[in-house]
PDB file of C-alpha atoms and ligand atoms in Angstrom:
ATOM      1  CA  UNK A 228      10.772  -3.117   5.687  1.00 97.00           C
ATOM      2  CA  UNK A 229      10.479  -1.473   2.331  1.00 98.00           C
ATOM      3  CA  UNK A 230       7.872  -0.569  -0.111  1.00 98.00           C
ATOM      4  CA  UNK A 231       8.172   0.470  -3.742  1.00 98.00           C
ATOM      5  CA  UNK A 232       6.043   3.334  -5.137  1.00 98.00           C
ATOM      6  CA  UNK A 233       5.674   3.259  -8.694  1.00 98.00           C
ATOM      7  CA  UNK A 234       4.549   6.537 -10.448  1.00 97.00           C
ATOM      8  CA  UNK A 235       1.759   6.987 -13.412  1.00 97.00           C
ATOM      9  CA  UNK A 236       2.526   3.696 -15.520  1.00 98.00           C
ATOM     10  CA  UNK A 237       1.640   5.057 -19.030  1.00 97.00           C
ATOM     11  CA  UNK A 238       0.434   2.833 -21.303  1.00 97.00           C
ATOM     12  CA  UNK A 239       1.644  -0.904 -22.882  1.00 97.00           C
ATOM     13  CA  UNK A 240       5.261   0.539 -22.322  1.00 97.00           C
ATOM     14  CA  UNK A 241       4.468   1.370 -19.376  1.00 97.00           C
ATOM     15  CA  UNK A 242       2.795  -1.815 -18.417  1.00 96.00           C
ATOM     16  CA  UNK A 243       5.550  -3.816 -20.080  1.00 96.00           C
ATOM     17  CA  UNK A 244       8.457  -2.640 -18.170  1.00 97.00           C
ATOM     18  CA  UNK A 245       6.705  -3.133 -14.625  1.00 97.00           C
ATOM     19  CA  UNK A 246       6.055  -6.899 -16.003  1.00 95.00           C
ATOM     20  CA  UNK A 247       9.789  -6.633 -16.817  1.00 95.00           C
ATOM     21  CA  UNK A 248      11.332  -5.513 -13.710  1.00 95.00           C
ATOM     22  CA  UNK A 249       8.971  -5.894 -10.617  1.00 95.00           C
ATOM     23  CA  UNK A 250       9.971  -9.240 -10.098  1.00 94.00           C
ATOM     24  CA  UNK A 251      13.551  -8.736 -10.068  1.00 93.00           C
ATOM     25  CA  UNK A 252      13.388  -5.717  -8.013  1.00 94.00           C
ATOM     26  CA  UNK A 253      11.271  -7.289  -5.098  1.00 93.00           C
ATOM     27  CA  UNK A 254      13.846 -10.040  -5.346  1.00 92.00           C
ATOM     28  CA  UNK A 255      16.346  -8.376  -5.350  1.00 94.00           C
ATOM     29  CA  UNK A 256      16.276  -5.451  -3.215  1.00 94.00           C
ATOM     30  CA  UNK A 257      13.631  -7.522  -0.272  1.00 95.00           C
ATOM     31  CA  UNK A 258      10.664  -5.409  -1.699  1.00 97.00           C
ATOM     32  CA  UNK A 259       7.866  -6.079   0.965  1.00 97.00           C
ATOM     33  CA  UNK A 260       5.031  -3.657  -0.541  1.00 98.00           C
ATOM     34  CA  UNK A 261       4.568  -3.213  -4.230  1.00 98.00           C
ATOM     35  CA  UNK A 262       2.013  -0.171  -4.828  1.00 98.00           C
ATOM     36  CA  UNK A 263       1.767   1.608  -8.346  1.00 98.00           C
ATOM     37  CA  UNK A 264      -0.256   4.072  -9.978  1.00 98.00           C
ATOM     38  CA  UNK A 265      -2.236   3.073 -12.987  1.00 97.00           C
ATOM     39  CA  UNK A 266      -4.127   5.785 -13.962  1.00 96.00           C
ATOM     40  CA  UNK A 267      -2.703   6.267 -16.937  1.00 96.00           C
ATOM     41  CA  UNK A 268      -2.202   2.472 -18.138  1.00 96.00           C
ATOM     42  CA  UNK A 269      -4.990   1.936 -20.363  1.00 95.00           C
ATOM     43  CA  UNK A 270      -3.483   3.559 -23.974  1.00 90.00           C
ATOM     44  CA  UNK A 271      -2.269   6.626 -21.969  1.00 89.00           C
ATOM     45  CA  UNK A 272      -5.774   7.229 -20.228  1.00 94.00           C
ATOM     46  CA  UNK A 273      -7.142   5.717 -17.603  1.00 96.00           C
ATOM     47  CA  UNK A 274      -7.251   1.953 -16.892  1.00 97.00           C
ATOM     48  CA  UNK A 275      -9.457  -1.430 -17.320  1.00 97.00           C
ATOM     49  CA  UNK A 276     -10.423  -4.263 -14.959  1.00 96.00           C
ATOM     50  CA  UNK A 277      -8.614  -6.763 -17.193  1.00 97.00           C
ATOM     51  CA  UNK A 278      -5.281  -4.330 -17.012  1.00 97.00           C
ATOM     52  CA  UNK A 279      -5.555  -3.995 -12.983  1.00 97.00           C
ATOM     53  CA  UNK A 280      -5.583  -7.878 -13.297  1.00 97.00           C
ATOM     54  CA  UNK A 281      -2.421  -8.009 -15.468  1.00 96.00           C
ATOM     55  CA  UNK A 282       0.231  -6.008 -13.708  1.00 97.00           C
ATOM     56  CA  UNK A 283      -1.689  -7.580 -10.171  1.00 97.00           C
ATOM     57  CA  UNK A 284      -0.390 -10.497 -12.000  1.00 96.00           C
ATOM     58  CA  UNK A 285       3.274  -9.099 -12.747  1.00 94.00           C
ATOM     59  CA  UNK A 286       3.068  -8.386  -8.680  1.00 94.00           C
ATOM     60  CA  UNK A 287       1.941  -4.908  -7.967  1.00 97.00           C
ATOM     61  CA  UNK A 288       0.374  -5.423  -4.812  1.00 98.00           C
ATOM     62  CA  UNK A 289      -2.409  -2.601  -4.919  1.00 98.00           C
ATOM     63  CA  UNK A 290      -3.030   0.057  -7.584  1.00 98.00           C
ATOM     64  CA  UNK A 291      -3.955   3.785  -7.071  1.00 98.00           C
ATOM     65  CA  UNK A 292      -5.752   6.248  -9.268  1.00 97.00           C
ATOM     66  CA  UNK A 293      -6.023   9.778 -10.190  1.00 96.00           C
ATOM     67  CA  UNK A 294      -8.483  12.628 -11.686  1.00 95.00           C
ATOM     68  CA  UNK A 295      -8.342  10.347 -14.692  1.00 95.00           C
ATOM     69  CA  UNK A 296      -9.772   7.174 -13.318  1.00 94.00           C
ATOM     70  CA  UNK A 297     -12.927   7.430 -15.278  1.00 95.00           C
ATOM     71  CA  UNK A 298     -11.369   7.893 -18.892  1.00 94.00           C
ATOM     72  CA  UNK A 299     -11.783   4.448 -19.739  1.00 94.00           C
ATOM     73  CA  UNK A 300     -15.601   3.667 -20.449  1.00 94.00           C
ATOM     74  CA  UNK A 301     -17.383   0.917 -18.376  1.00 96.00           C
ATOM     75  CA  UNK A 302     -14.263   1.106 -15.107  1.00 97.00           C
ATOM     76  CA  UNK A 303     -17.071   2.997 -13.456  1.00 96.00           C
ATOM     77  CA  UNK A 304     -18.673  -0.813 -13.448  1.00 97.00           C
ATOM     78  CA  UNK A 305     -16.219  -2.538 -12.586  1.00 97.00           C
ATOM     79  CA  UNK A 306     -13.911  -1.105  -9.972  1.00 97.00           C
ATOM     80  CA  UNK A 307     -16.411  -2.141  -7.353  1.00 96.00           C
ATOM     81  CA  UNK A 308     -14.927  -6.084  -8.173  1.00 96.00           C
ATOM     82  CA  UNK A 309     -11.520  -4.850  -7.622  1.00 97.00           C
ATOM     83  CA  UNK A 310     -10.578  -5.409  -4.271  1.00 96.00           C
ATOM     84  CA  UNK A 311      -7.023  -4.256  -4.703  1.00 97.00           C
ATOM     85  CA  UNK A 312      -7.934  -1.010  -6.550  1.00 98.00           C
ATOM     86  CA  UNK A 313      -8.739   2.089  -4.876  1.00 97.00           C
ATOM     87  CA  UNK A 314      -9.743   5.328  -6.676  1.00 97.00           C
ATOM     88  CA  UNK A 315      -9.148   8.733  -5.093  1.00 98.00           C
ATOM     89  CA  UNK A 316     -10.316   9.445  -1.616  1.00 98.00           C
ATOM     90  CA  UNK A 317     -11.404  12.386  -2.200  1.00 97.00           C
ATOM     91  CA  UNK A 318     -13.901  12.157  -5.096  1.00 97.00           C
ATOM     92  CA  UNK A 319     -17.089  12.763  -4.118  1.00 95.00           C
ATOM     93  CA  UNK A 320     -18.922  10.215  -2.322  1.00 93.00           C
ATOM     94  CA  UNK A 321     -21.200   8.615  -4.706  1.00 94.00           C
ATOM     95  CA  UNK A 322     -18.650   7.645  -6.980  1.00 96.00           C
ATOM     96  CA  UNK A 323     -18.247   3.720  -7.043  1.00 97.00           C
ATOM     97  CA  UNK A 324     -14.773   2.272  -5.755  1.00 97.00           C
ATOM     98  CA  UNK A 325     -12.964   1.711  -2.710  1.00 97.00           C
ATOM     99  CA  UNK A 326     -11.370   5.265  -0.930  1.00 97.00           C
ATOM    100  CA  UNK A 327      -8.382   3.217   0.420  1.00 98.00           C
ATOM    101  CA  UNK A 328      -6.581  -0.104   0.384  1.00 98.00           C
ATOM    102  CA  UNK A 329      -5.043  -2.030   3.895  1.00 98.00           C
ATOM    103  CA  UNK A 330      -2.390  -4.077   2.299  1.00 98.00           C
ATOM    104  CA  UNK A 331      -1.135  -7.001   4.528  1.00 97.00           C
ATOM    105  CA  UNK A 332       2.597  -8.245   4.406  1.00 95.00           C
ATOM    106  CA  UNK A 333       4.755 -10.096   6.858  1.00 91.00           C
ATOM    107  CA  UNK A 334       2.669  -9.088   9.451  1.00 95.00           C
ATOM    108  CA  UNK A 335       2.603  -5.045   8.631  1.00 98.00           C
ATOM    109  CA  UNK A 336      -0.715  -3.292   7.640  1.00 98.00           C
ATOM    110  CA  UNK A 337      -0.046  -0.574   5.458  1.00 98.00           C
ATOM    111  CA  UNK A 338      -2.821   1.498   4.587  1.00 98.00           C
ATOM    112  CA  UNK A 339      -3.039   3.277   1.301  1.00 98.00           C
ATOM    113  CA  UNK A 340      -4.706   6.077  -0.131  1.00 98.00           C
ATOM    114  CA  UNK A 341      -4.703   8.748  -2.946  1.00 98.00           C
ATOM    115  CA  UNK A 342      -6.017  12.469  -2.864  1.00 98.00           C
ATOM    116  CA  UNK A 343      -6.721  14.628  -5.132  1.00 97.00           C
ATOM    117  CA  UNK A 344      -5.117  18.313  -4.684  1.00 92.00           C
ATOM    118  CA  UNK A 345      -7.131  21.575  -5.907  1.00 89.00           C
ATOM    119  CA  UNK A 346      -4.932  23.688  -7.445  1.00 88.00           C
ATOM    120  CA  UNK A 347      -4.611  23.792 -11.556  1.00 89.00           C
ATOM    121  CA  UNK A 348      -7.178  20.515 -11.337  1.00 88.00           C
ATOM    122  CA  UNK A 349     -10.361  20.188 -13.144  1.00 82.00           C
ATOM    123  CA  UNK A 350     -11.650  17.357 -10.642  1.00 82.00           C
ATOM    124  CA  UNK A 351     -14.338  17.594  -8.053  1.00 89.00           C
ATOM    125  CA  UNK A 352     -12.775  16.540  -5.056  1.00 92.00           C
ATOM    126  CA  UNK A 353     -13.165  17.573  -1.718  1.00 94.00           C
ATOM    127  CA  UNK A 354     -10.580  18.986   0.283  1.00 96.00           C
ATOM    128  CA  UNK A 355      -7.114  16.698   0.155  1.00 97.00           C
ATOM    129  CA  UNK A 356      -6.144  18.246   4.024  1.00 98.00           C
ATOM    130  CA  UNK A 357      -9.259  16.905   6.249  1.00 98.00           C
ATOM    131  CA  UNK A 358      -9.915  13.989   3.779  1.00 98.00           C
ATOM    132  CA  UNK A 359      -6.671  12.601   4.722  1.00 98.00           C
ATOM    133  CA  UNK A 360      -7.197  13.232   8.131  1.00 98.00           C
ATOM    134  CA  UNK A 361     -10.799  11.677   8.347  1.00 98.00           C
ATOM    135  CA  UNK A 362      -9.260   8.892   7.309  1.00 98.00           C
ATOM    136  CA  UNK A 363      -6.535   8.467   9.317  1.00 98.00           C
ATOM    137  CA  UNK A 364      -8.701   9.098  12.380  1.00 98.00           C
ATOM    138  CA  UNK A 365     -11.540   6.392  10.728  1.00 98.00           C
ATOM    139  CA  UNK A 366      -9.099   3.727  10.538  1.00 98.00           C
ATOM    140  CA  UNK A 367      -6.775   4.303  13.639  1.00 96.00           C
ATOM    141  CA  UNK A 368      -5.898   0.844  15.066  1.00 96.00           C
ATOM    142  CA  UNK A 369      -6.840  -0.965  11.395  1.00 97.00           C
ATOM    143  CA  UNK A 370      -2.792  -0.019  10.053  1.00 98.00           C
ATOM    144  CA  UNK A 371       1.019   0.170  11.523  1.00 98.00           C
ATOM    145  CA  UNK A 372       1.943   2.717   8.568  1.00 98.00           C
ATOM    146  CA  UNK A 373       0.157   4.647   5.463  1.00 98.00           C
ATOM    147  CA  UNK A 374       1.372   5.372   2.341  1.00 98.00           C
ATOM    148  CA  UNK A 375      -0.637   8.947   1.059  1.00 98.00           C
ATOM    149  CA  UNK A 376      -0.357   9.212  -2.437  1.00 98.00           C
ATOM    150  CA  UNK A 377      -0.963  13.093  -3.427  1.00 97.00           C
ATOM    151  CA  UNK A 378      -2.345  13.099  -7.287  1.00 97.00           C
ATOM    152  CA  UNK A 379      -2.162  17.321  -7.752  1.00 96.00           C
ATOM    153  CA  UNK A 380       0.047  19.708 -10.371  1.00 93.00           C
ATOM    154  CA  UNK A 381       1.433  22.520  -7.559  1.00 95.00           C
ATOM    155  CA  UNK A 382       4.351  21.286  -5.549  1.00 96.00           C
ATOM    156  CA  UNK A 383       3.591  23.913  -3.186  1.00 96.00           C
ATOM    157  CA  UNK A 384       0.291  21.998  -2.061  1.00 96.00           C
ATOM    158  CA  UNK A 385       2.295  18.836  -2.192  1.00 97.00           C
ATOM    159  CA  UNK A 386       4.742  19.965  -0.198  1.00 97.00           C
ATOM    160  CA  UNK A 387       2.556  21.646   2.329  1.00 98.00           C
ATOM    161  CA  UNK A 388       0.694  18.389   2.497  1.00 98.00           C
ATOM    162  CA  UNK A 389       3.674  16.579   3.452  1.00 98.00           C
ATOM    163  CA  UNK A 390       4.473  18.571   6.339  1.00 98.00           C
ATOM    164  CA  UNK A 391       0.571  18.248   7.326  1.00 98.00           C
ATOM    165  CA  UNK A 392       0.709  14.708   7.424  1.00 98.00           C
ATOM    166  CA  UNK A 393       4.694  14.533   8.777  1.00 98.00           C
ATOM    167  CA  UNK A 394       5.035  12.196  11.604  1.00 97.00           C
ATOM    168  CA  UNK A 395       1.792  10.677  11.312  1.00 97.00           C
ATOM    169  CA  UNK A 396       2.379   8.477   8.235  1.00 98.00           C
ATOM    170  CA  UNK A 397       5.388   6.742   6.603  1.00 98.00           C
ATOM    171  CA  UNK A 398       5.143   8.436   3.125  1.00 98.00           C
ATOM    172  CA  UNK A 399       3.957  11.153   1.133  1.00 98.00           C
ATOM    173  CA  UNK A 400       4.593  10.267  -2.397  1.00 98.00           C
ATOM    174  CA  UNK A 401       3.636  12.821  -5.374  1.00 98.00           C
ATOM    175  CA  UNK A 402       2.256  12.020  -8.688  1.00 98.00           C
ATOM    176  CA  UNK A 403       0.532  13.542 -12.056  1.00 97.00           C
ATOM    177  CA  UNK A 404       2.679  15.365 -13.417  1.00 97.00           C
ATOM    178  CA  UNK A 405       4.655  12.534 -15.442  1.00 97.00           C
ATOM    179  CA  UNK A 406       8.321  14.525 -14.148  1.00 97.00           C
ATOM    180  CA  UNK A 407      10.095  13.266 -11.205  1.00 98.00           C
ATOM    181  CA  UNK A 408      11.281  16.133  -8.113  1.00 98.00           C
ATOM    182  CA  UNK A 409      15.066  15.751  -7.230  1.00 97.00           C
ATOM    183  CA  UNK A 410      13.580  16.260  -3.490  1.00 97.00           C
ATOM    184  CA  UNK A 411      13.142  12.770  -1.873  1.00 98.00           C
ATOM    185  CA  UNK A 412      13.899  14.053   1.952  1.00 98.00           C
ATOM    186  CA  UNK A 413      12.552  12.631   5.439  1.00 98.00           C
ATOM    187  CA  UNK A 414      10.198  15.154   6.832  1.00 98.00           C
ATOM    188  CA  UNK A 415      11.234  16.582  10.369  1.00 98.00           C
ATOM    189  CA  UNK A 416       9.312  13.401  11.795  1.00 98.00           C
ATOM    190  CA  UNK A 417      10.231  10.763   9.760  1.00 97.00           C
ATOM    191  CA  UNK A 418       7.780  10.818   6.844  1.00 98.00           C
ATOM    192  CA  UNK A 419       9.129   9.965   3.526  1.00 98.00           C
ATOM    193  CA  UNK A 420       8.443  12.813   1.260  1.00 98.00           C
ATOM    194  CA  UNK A 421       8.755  13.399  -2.744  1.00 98.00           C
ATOM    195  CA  UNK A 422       6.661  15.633  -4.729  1.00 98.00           C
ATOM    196  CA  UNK A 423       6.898  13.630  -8.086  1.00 98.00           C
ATOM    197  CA  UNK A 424       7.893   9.842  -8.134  1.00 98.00           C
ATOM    198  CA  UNK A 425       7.948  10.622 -12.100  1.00 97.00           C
ATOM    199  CA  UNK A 426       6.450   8.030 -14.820  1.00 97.00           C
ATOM    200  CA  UNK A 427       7.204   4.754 -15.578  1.00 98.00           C
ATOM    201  CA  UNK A 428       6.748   4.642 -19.728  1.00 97.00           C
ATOM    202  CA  UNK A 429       8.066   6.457 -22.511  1.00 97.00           C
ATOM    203  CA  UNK A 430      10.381   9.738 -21.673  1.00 97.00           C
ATOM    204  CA  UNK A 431      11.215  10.558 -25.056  1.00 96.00           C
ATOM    205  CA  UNK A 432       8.066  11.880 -24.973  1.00 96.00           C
ATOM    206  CA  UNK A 433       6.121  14.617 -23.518  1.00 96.00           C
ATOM    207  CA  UNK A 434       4.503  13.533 -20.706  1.00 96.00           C
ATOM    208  CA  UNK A 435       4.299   9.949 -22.350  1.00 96.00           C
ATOM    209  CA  UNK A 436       3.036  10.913 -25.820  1.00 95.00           C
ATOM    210  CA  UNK A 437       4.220  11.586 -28.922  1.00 96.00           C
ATOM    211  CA  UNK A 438       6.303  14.415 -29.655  1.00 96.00           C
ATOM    212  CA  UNK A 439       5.366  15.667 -33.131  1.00 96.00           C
ATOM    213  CA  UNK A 440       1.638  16.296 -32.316  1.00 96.00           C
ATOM    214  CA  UNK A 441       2.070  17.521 -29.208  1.00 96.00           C
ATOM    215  CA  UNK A 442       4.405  20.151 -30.279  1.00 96.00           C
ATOM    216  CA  UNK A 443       2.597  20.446 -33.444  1.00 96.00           C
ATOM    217  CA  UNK A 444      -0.380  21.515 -31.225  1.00 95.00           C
ATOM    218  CA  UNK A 445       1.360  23.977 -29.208  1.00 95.00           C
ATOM    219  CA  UNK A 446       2.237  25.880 -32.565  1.00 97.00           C
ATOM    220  CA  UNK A 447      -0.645  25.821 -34.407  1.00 96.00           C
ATOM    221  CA  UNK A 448      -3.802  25.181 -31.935  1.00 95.00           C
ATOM    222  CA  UNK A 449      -5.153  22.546 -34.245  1.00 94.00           C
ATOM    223  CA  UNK A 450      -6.711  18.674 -32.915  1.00 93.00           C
ATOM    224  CA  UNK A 451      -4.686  16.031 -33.449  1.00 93.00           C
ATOM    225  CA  UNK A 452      -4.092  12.206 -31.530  1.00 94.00           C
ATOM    226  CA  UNK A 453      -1.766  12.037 -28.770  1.00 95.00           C
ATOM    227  CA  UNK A 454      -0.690   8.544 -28.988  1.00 95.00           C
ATOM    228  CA  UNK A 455       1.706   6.818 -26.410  1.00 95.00           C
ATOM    229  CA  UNK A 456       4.914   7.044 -27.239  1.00 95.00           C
ATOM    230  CA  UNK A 457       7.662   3.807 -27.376  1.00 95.00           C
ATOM    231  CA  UNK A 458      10.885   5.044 -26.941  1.00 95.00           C
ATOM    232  CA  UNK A 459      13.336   5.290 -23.498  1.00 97.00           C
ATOM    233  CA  UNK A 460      11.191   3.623 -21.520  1.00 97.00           C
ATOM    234  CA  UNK A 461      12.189   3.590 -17.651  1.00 97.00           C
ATOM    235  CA  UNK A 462      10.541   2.737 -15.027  1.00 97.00           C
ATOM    236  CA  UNK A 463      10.321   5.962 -12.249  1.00 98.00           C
ATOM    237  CA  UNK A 464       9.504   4.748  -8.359  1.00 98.00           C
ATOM    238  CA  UNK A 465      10.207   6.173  -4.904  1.00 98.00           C
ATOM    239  CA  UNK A 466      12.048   2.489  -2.418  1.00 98.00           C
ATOM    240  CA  UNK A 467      10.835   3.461   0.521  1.00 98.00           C
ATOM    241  CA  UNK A 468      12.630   1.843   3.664  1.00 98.00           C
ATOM    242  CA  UNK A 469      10.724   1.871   6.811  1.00 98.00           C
ATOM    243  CA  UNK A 470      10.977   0.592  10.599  1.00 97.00           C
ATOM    244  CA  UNK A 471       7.885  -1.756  12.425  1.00 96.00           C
ATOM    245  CA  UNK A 472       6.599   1.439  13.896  1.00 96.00           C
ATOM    246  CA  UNK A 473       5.670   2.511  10.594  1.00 97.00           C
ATOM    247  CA  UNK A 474       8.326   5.683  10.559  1.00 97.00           C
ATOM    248  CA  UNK A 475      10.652   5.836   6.896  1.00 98.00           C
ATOM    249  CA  UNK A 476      14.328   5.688   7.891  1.00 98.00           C
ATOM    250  CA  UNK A 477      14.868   6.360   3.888  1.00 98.00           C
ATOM    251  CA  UNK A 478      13.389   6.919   0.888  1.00 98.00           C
ATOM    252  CA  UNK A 479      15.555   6.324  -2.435  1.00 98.00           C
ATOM    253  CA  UNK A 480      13.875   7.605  -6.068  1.00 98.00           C
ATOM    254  CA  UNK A 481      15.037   4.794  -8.991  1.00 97.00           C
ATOM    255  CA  UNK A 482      14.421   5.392 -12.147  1.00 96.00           C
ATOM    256  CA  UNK A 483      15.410   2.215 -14.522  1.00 95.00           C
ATOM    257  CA  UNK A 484      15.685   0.909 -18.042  1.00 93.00           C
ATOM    258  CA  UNK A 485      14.437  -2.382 -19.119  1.00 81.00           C
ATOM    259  CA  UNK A 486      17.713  -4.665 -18.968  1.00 73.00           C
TER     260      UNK A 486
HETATM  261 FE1  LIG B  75      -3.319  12.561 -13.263  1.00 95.80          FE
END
């Protein structure tokens, strides 16, 4: 079986090219799980009920979130109504949303679920480590694999998070940072592991924005608006191919253009 991790979708470029090339890719490569993270779909920063419905709609199965899933004002309301939306596990736990996702295909549960990591990140969140284990243990029986998505800056607690979690779920997949890791590997146990899927919008960019202002700001301090940017947009995802016992036998990291 395979699934298809899609890193940070920034933006309507962003949005556009999933619309574009989901449906050819499933097709055509016998895609069974489509999960992306759209945390940054909504202009750059955060997203909107009506944009979880849209790339639902281009067939993204679930979405996943990161520390900026509250950017866009009013989600707070209505991520409750989103039954295929889950924000990060780890948040604390008042905070409205669903902490993971069992997505159902051809028989296979997959459970998915995003932390948070602690290092360089303004977020409250609770430790990444024993939150993914609580819920592993909570929901033993409910899934045949998991898919951990691990939202953090420091590759060293990605990494070390991968081999915490190695053999116990079928992929540890790494986003935030917008740049994709050249180190998609099986783990010693058969976890799929990358520290960065990378971002599907813009790359002549920085990080998905503009150039001129953002460079502008590093030499001169002063405010200015960060606005997506439009051009080279690819699409950056991690094909994870896995057996019925839920362990990855490969893990591929694509990285497209619109054709
Ligand atoms: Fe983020």
């Amino acid at each position: 079986m395979k699934l298809l991790f899609i890193g940070d979708i920034v933006g309507k470029p962003g949005r556009e090219i999933v619309g574009a090339v989901v449906p050819k890719l499933r097709a055509g490569r016998g895609i069974d799980f489509v999960i992306a993270n759209g945390e940054n779909a909504a202009a750059g920063a955060g997203i909107t009920g009506a944009i979880c419905q849209s790339l639902l709609a281009a067939g993204v199965d679930a979405i996943t979130l990161g520390d900026h899933v509250w950017d866009q004002k009013g989600f707070e309301h209505e991520i409750a109504g989103l039954d295929r939306v889950c924000r990060p596990a780890n948040l604390p736990a008042a905070c409205p949303g669903r902490d993971h996702l069992i997505v159902e295909k051809n028989g296979f549960r997959l459970l998915v679920f995003t932390v948070l990591c602690r290092s360089f990140m303004g977020a409250k969140a609770d430790c990444p480590f024993l939150c993914a284990d609580a819920l592993l243990q909570k929901h033993a029986g409910e899934f045949d694999g998991a898919l951990v998505e691990i939202h953090a800056e420091a590759t060293s607690e990605k990494q070390a998070l991968g081999w915490h979690l190695d053999g116990r779920v079928t992929a540890v997949l790494g986003t935030h940072t917008h740049v994709a890791t050249a180190d998609a590997s099986l783990l010693r146990k058969q976890t799929a592991f990358l520290c960065d899927v990378g971002m599907t919008g813009p790359h002549e960019s920085v990080l998905g924005r503009e150039i001129e202002p953002v460079v502008g700001r590093f030499l001169d301090g002063m405010p200015r608006r960060f606005e997506v940017a439009t051009g080279d947009v690819r699409l950056s995802a991690a094909l994870v191919e896995f057996n019925p016992d839920g362990r990855a036998s490969g893990i591929e990291w694509l990285n497209l253009k619109q054709t």
